[in-house]
Short mmCIF file of N, CA, C and O in Angstrom, two decimals:
data_model
loop_
_atom_site.label_atom_id
_atom_site.label_comp_id
_atom_site.label_asym_id
_atom_site.label_seq_id
_atom_site.Cartn_x
_atom_site.Cartn_y
_atom_site.Cartn_z
N MET A 1 155.34 172.96 60.69
CA MET A 1 154.89 172.00 60.27
C MET A 1 154.27 171.78 61.63
O MET A 1 154.59 172.39 63.05
N HIS A 2 153.43 170.31 61.56
CA HIS A 2 152.73 170.10 62.85
C HIS A 2 153.68 169.31 63.50
O HIS A 2 154.02 168.04 63.24
N GLU A 3 153.97 168.89 65.28
CA GLU A 3 154.84 167.91 65.33
C GLU A 3 153.86 167.47 66.39
O GLU A 3 152.87 167.33 67.54
N MET A 4 154.08 166.09 66.56
CA MET A 4 153.46 164.75 67.17
C MET A 4 153.96 164.37 68.45
O MET A 4 155.35 164.56 68.06
N VAL A 5 153.28 165.08 69.36
CA VAL A 5 153.72 164.66 70.94
C VAL A 5 153.02 163.75 71.73
O VAL A 5 151.93 163.26 71.64
N ALA A 6 153.34 162.31 71.78
CA ALA A 6 152.89 161.13 72.27
C ALA A 6 152.70 161.91 73.88
O ALA A 6 153.27 162.15 74.72
N THR A 7 151.71 161.28 73.87
CA THR A 7 150.73 161.94 75.38
C THR A 7 150.30 160.38 76.06
O THR A 7 150.05 159.35 75.14
N GLN A 8 150.51 160.38 77.04
CA GLN A 8 149.95 159.14 77.93
C GLN A 8 148.70 159.59 78.46
O GLN A 8 147.57 160.08 78.71
N PRO A 9 148.03 157.54 78.49
CA PRO A 9 147.08 157.69 78.94
C PRO A 9 146.38 157.98 79.76
O PRO A 9 147.37 158.06 80.84
N PRO A 10 145.00 158.32 80.67
CA PRO A 10 145.04 158.65 81.70
C PRO A 10 145.40 157.73 82.43
O PRO A 10 144.72 156.89 81.98
N LYS A 11 144.89 158.29 83.70
CA LYS A 11 145.26 157.09 84.87
C LYS A 11 143.76 156.18 84.76
O LYS A 11 144.35 155.17 85.14
N LYS A 12 142.87 156.52 85.19
CA LYS A 12 141.82 155.88 85.12
C LYS A 12 141.41 154.92 83.75
O LYS A 12 140.86 154.38 84.27
N ALA A 13 141.94 155.17 82.36
CA ALA A 13 142.25 154.19 81.53
C ALA A 13 142.92 153.16 81.84
O ALA A 13 142.77 152.36 81.31
N LEU A 14 144.51 153.60 82.63
CA LEU A 14 144.77 152.94 82.98
C LEU A 14 144.76 151.73 83.86
O LEU A 14 144.64 150.27 83.96
N LEU A 15 143.89 152.22 84.67
CA LEU A 15 143.08 151.16 86.02
C LEU A 15 142.10 150.64 85.24
O LEU A 15 142.13 149.26 85.54
N GLN A 16 141.09 151.38 84.32
CA GLN A 16 139.98 150.14 84.24
C GLN A 16 140.84 148.71 83.20
O GLN A 16 140.24 148.00 82.82
N ARG A 17 141.71 149.34 82.47
CA ARG A 17 142.31 148.29 81.36
C ARG A 17 143.02 147.63 82.08
O ARG A 17 143.20 145.88 82.00
N ALA A 18 143.78 147.58 83.30
CA ALA A 18 144.30 146.17 84.39
C ALA A 18 143.42 146.09 85.10
O ALA A 18 143.34 144.36 85.12
N VAL A 19 142.29 146.30 84.93
CA VAL A 19 140.99 145.76 86.07
C VAL A 19 140.25 144.56 85.22
O VAL A 19 139.70 143.40 85.54
N ARG A 20 140.08 145.52 84.08
CA ARG A 20 139.75 143.88 82.61
C ARG A 20 140.91 143.12 82.56
O ARG A 20 140.23 141.71 82.23
N ARG A 21 141.63 142.96 82.44
CA ARG A 21 143.21 142.39 82.35
C ARG A 21 142.56 141.13 83.44
O ARG A 21 143.06 140.06 83.27
N PHE A 22 142.90 142.07 84.71
CA PHE A 22 142.58 140.83 85.52
C PHE A 22 141.57 140.16 85.85
O PHE A 22 141.57 139.09 86.47
N LEU A 23 140.63 140.27 85.06
CA LEU A 23 139.15 139.51 85.35
C LEU A 23 138.87 138.64 84.28
O LEU A 23 138.16 137.52 84.32
N GLN A 24 139.60 139.38 83.26
CA GLN A 24 139.76 138.42 82.34
C GLN A 24 140.41 137.49 82.73
O GLN A 24 140.37 136.76 82.63
N GLY A 25 142.29 137.31 83.25
CA GLY A 25 142.65 136.10 83.69
C GLY A 25 141.86 135.27 84.59
O GLY A 25 141.90 134.17 84.50
N LEU A 26 140.95 136.14 85.48
CA LEU A 26 140.24 135.17 87.01
C LEU A 26 139.44 134.65 86.02
O LEU A 26 139.19 133.24 86.42
N LEU A 27 138.43 134.58 84.81
CA LEU A 27 137.87 134.08 84.18
C LEU A 27 138.77 132.77 83.38
O LEU A 27 137.49 131.78 83.65
N PHE A 28 139.90 133.06 82.79
CA PHE A 28 140.20 132.14 82.47
C PHE A 28 140.68 131.33 83.05
O PHE A 28 140.30 129.79 82.86
N ALA A 29 141.00 131.39 84.13
CA ALA A 29 141.25 130.36 85.37
C ALA A 29 139.96 130.24 85.75
O ALA A 29 140.18 128.70 85.97
N GLY A 30 139.28 130.45 85.94
CA GLY A 30 137.80 129.72 86.31
C GLY A 30 137.54 128.42 85.74
O GLY A 30 136.65 127.70 85.86
N ALA A 31 137.10 129.35 84.79
CA ALA A 31 136.90 128.19 83.13
C ALA A 31 137.84 126.76 83.61
O ALA A 31 137.47 126.00 82.97
N ILE A 32 139.13 127.33 83.43
CA ILE A 32 140.15 125.84 82.96
C ILE A 32 139.81 125.00 84.73
O ILE A 32 139.62 123.79 84.14
N ALA A 33 139.85 125.65 85.87
CA ALA A 33 139.59 124.89 86.43
C ALA A 33 137.78 123.96 86.95
O ALA A 33 138.07 123.14 87.39
N VAL A 34 137.00 124.74 85.77
CA VAL A 34 136.05 123.99 86.01
C VAL A 34 136.48 122.93 85.10
O VAL A 34 135.56 122.29 85.66
N THR A 35 136.76 123.18 84.29
CA THR A 35 136.86 122.10 82.96
C THR A 35 137.78 121.02 83.51
O THR A 35 137.30 119.75 83.79
N LEU A 36 138.44 121.25 84.33
CA LEU A 36 139.44 120.14 84.84
C LEU A 36 138.27 119.36 85.87
O LEU A 36 138.61 118.49 86.83
N ILE A 37 138.08 120.15 86.75
CA ILE A 37 136.62 119.14 87.68
C ILE A 37 136.06 118.18 86.86
O ILE A 37 135.29 117.10 87.43
N VAL A 38 135.17 119.13 85.86
CA VAL A 38 134.74 118.19 85.38
C VAL A 38 135.29 117.13 84.64
O VAL A 38 135.03 115.77 84.53
N VAL A 39 136.18 117.07 84.04
CA VAL A 39 137.16 116.09 83.67
C VAL A 39 137.49 114.85 85.09
O VAL A 39 137.49 113.97 84.17
N MET A 40 138.21 115.44 85.86
CA MET A 40 137.95 114.39 87.05
C MET A 40 136.35 113.52 87.75
O MET A 40 136.61 112.56 87.44
N LEU A 41 135.74 114.51 87.78
CA LEU A 41 134.49 113.83 87.86
C LEU A 41 134.13 112.44 86.99
O LEU A 41 133.90 111.47 86.86
N LEU A 42 134.69 113.20 85.40
CA LEU A 42 133.61 112.22 84.35
C LEU A 42 134.76 111.11 84.42
O LEU A 42 134.69 109.51 84.59
N ALA A 43 135.84 111.11 84.66
CA ALA A 43 136.80 109.71 84.88
C ALA A 43 136.48 109.32 86.32
O ALA A 43 136.50 107.51 85.84
N MET A 44 136.70 110.06 87.24
CA MET A 44 136.00 108.60 88.23
C MET A 44 135.03 107.90 87.85
O MET A 44 134.64 107.35 88.48
N TRP A 45 133.76 109.24 87.95
CA TRP A 45 132.74 108.20 86.71
C TRP A 45 132.76 106.67 86.61
O TRP A 45 132.42 105.67 86.59
N ARG A 46 134.03 106.70 84.98
CA ARG A 46 134.01 105.46 84.52
C ARG A 46 133.99 104.74 85.51
O ARG A 46 134.12 103.24 85.15
N GLU A 47 135.31 104.72 85.73
CA GLU A 47 136.32 103.86 86.81
C GLU A 47 135.14 103.50 87.68
O GLU A 47 135.68 102.26 87.64
N HIS A 48 133.93 103.99 88.12
CA HIS A 48 133.35 103.30 89.31
C HIS A 48 132.37 102.14 88.58
O HIS A 48 132.02 101.34 89.29
N ARG A 49 132.31 103.05 87.21
CA ARG A 49 130.91 101.96 86.63
C ARG A 49 131.79 100.50 86.04
O ARG A 49 131.07 99.84 85.22
N SER A 50 133.12 100.39 86.13
CA SER A 50 134.13 99.96 85.01
C SER A 50 134.29 98.58 86.03
O SER A 50 134.20 98.96 87.61
N PRO A 51 133.69 96.85 85.89
CA PRO A 51 133.93 95.89 86.50
C PRO A 51 135.18 95.70 87.39
O PRO A 51 136.49 95.99 86.52
N ILE A 52 135.46 94.92 88.39
CA ILE A 52 136.79 94.75 88.75
C ILE A 52 137.17 93.35 88.71
O ILE A 52 136.08 92.30 89.38
N ALA A 53 138.11 92.87 87.81
CA ALA A 53 137.98 91.49 88.02
C ALA A 53 139.70 91.13 88.71
O ALA A 53 140.59 91.69 88.29
N LEU A 54 139.44 90.42 89.60
CA LEU A 54 140.93 89.66 90.14
C LEU A 54 141.65 88.45 89.89
O LEU A 54 140.06 88.00 89.05
N PRO A 55 142.77 88.30 89.36
CA PRO A 55 143.05 86.96 88.82
C PRO A 55 142.80 85.93 89.82
O PRO A 55 142.54 86.28 90.83
N ALA A 56 142.57 85.03 89.45
CA ALA A 56 142.79 83.83 89.88
C ALA A 56 143.79 83.21 90.66
O ALA A 56 144.80 83.78 90.32
N PRO A 57 143.22 83.27 91.68
CA PRO A 57 144.58 82.54 92.33
C PRO A 57 145.18 82.04 92.53
O PRO A 57 145.19 81.02 91.67
N THR A 58 146.59 81.34 92.81
CA THR A 58 148.02 80.91 92.08
C THR A 58 148.36 79.94 93.01
O THR A 58 148.50 80.72 94.22
N GLY A 59 149.24 79.03 93.38
CA GLY A 59 150.07 78.70 94.11
C GLY A 59 149.90 77.53 94.92
O GLY A 59 148.59 76.74 94.67
N HIS A 60 150.23 76.42 95.65
CA HIS A 60 150.26 75.46 96.21
C HIS A 60 148.87 75.73 97.26
O HIS A 60 148.66 74.78 97.99
N PHE A 61 148.97 76.47 98.02
CA PHE A 61 148.18 76.56 99.54
C PHE A 61 147.22 77.17 99.14
O PHE A 61 146.85 78.22 98.81
N ALA A 62 145.95 76.83 99.96
CA ALA A 62 145.03 77.66 99.82
C ALA A 62 144.36 78.15 100.49
O ALA A 62 144.76 78.60 101.85
N ALA A 63 143.57 79.12 100.38
CA ALA A 63 143.43 80.46 101.34
C ALA A 63 141.52 80.35 101.07
O ALA A 63 141.14 80.35 100.30
N GLY A 64 140.87 80.97 102.40
CA GLY A 64 140.28 81.20 102.36
C GLY A 64 139.86 82.59 103.08
O GLY A 64 140.83 83.03 103.81
N ARG A 65 138.61 83.10 103.35
CA ARG A 65 138.53 84.47 103.07
C ARG A 65 136.96 85.00 104.17
O ARG A 65 136.09 84.03 103.75
N THR A 66 137.13 85.90 104.87
CA THR A 66 135.46 85.41 105.55
C THR A 66 135.53 87.24 105.71
O THR A 66 136.62 87.68 105.84
N THR A 67 134.46 88.05 106.11
CA THR A 67 134.24 88.90 106.27
C THR A 67 133.36 89.28 107.53
O THR A 67 132.36 88.36 107.93
N PHE A 68 133.82 89.96 108.69
CA PHE A 68 133.34 90.63 109.64
C PHE A 68 133.11 92.21 109.39
O PHE A 68 133.66 93.47 108.75
N ASP A 69 132.00 92.31 110.35
CA ASP A 69 131.35 93.87 110.31
C ASP A 69 131.19 94.28 111.73
O ASP A 69 130.51 93.61 112.39
N TRP A 70 132.09 94.74 112.69
CA TRP A 70 132.15 94.99 114.02
C TRP A 70 131.60 96.02 114.29
O TRP A 70 131.98 97.20 113.50
N THR A 71 131.16 96.07 115.17
CA THR A 71 130.53 97.75 115.99
C THR A 71 130.67 97.59 117.16
O THR A 71 130.18 96.80 117.91
N ASN A 72 130.80 99.28 117.74
CA ASN A 72 131.52 99.62 118.91
C ASN A 72 130.40 100.23 119.49
O ASN A 72 129.74 101.21 119.12
N LEU A 73 129.19 99.61 120.17
CA LEU A 73 128.10 99.67 120.86
C LEU A 73 128.16 100.76 121.69
O LEU A 73 127.37 101.64 122.42
N GLN A 74 128.87 100.52 122.50
CA GLN A 74 129.96 101.93 123.73
C GLN A 74 130.22 103.32 123.43
O GLN A 74 130.33 103.67 124.39
N ALA A 75 131.02 103.26 122.17
CA ALA A 75 131.40 104.44 121.75
C ALA A 75 130.84 105.42 120.44
O ALA A 75 130.42 104.61 119.65
N ALA A 76 130.03 105.85 120.89
CA ALA A 76 129.76 107.24 119.17
C ALA A 76 130.73 107.09 118.51
O ALA A 76 132.31 107.86 119.24
N GLY A 77 130.54 107.63 117.12
CA GLY A 77 131.46 107.58 116.13
C GLY A 77 131.83 109.42 116.12
O GLY A 77 130.50 109.98 115.99
N GLU A 78 132.75 110.33 116.03
CA GLU A 78 132.97 111.29 116.56
C GLU A 78 133.09 112.14 114.75
O GLU A 78 132.80 113.25 114.55
N TRP A 79 133.37 111.22 114.07
CA TRP A 79 133.61 111.64 112.55
C TRP A 79 132.53 110.88 111.22
O TRP A 79 133.24 110.85 110.40
N GLY A 80 131.59 110.29 112.09
CA GLY A 80 130.72 109.62 111.27
C GLY A 80 129.90 111.12 110.58
O GLY A 80 130.03 112.13 110.60
N PRO A 81 128.82 110.03 109.99
CA PRO A 81 128.07 111.23 108.83
C PRO A 81 126.82 111.42 109.58
O PRO A 81 126.28 112.80 109.66
N GLY A 82 126.82 111.12 110.95
CA GLY A 82 125.88 111.86 111.57
C GLY A 82 126.11 111.27 113.63
O GLY A 82 126.79 110.78 113.82
N PRO A 83 125.04 112.16 114.16
CA PRO A 83 125.81 112.58 115.64
C PRO A 83 125.28 111.06 116.43
O PRO A 83 124.02 110.69 115.66
N ASN A 84 125.72 110.29 116.95
CA ASN A 84 125.22 109.50 118.32
C ASN A 84 124.99 107.84 117.20
O ASN A 84 124.37 106.92 117.38
N LEU A 85 126.34 108.32 115.98
CA LEU A 85 126.46 106.74 115.31
C LEU A 85 127.26 105.92 116.42
O LEU A 85 128.07 106.51 116.42
N GLN A 86 127.19 104.64 115.53
CA GLN A 86 127.96 104.21 116.43
C GLN A 86 129.53 103.46 115.73
O GLN A 86 129.33 103.58 114.10
N ARG A 87 130.67 103.13 116.42
CA ARG A 87 132.02 103.15 115.50
C ARG A 87 131.85 102.00 114.46
O ARG A 87 130.87 100.75 115.46
N GLN A 88 131.75 101.71 113.40
CA GLN A 88 131.45 100.85 113.02
C GLN A 88 133.02 100.13 111.98
O GLN A 88 133.64 101.46 111.02
N LEU A 89 133.50 99.19 111.69
CA LEU A 89 134.56 98.73 111.03
C LEU A 89 134.35 97.63 110.53
O LEU A 89 133.65 96.21 111.30
N ILE A 90 134.16 97.22 108.90
CA ILE A 90 134.57 96.17 108.22
C ILE A 90 135.94 95.61 107.71
O ILE A 90 136.76 96.83 107.33
N VAL A 91 135.56 94.34 108.05
CA VAL A 91 137.17 93.87 108.01
C VAL A 91 136.96 92.28 107.12
O VAL A 91 136.37 91.63 107.56
N TRP A 92 137.99 92.31 105.91
CA TRP A 92 138.09 91.13 105.54
C TRP A 92 139.49 90.52 105.94
O TRP A 92 140.33 90.64 106.06
N VAL A 93 139.58 88.97 106.61
CA VAL A 93 140.96 87.98 106.65
C VAL A 93 140.81 87.25 105.91
O VAL A 93 139.73 86.38 105.28
N TRP A 94 141.90 87.11 105.47
CA TRP A 94 142.12 85.41 104.48
C TRP A 94 143.01 84.84 105.67
O TRP A 94 143.50 84.78 106.85
N TYR A 95 142.59 83.43 105.84
CA TYR A 95 143.02 82.47 106.38
C TYR A 95 143.34 81.35 105.76
O TYR A 95 143.27 80.97 104.66
N PRO A 96 144.44 80.11 106.18
CA PRO A 96 144.48 79.20 105.65
C PRO A 96 143.52 77.98 105.60
O PRO A 96 142.91 78.11 106.62
N ALA A 97 143.36 77.65 104.67
CA ALA A 97 142.32 76.26 104.53
C ALA A 97 142.70 75.26 103.78
O ALA A 97 144.00 75.34 103.14
N SER A 98 142.04 74.36 103.60
CA SER A 98 142.73 73.09 103.35
C SER A 98 142.41 72.97 101.83
O SER A 98 141.75 73.39 101.38
N HIS A 99 142.93 71.73 101.59
CA HIS A 99 142.50 71.57 99.90
C HIS A 99 141.46 71.36 99.37
O HIS A 99 140.94 71.72 98.35
N SER A 100 140.80 70.39 100.65
CA SER A 100 139.26 70.22 100.20
C SER A 100 138.49 71.10 100.13
O SER A 100 137.64 71.22 98.85
N ASN A 101 138.45 72.66 100.92
CA ASN A 101 137.92 73.02 100.54
C ASN A 101 137.97 74.25 99.82
O ASN A 101 137.18 74.94 98.81
N ALA A 102 139.47 74.45 99.05
CA ALA A 102 139.42 75.28 97.80
C ALA A 102 139.11 74.69 96.76
O ALA A 102 138.66 75.13 95.63
N ASP A 103 139.05 73.19 96.46
CA ASP A 103 138.55 72.43 96.05
C ASP A 103 136.66 72.77 95.58
O ASP A 103 136.26 73.52 94.75
N ILE A 104 136.02 72.85 96.57
CA ILE A 104 134.92 73.68 96.81
C ILE A 104 134.90 74.99 96.38
O ILE A 104 133.89 74.85 95.46
N CYS A 105 135.79 75.85 96.20
CA CYS A 105 135.71 77.61 96.18
C CYS A 105 136.01 77.17 94.92
O CYS A 105 135.44 78.12 93.95
N ARG A 106 136.35 76.35 93.99
CA ARG A 106 136.94 76.77 92.51
C ARG A 106 135.60 75.78 91.68
O ARG A 106 135.70 76.45 91.01
N ARG A 107 134.84 75.23 92.29
CA ARG A 107 133.65 74.64 91.42
C ARG A 107 132.44 76.27 91.63
O ARG A 107 131.97 75.83 90.64
N LEU A 108 132.32 76.64 92.75
CA LEU A 108 131.73 77.73 92.72
C LEU A 108 132.14 79.14 91.76
O LEU A 108 131.11 79.74 91.50
#
């Protein structure tokens, strides 16, 4: 009778199969990464487009708010979008106000 002997595939075929599996895994991981980035960008775009609604102030004390835009003309910003730009800081300041000013703000 004829006896069947199991032969091992050549090393070249094993190497090609390993490279093919590695490339398939790399392609799969890349597809997952691209999908996650697209989902994250869509979520950020949706959040950016949604309006911000702050609750009405409550409490017994009136408060005012003002905005300052401070620019340091003597120091160049090292981390800014371009060279030789001044450092800029935008600040909101809340301060105690009288009730008469609070009534005017409520009507606006």
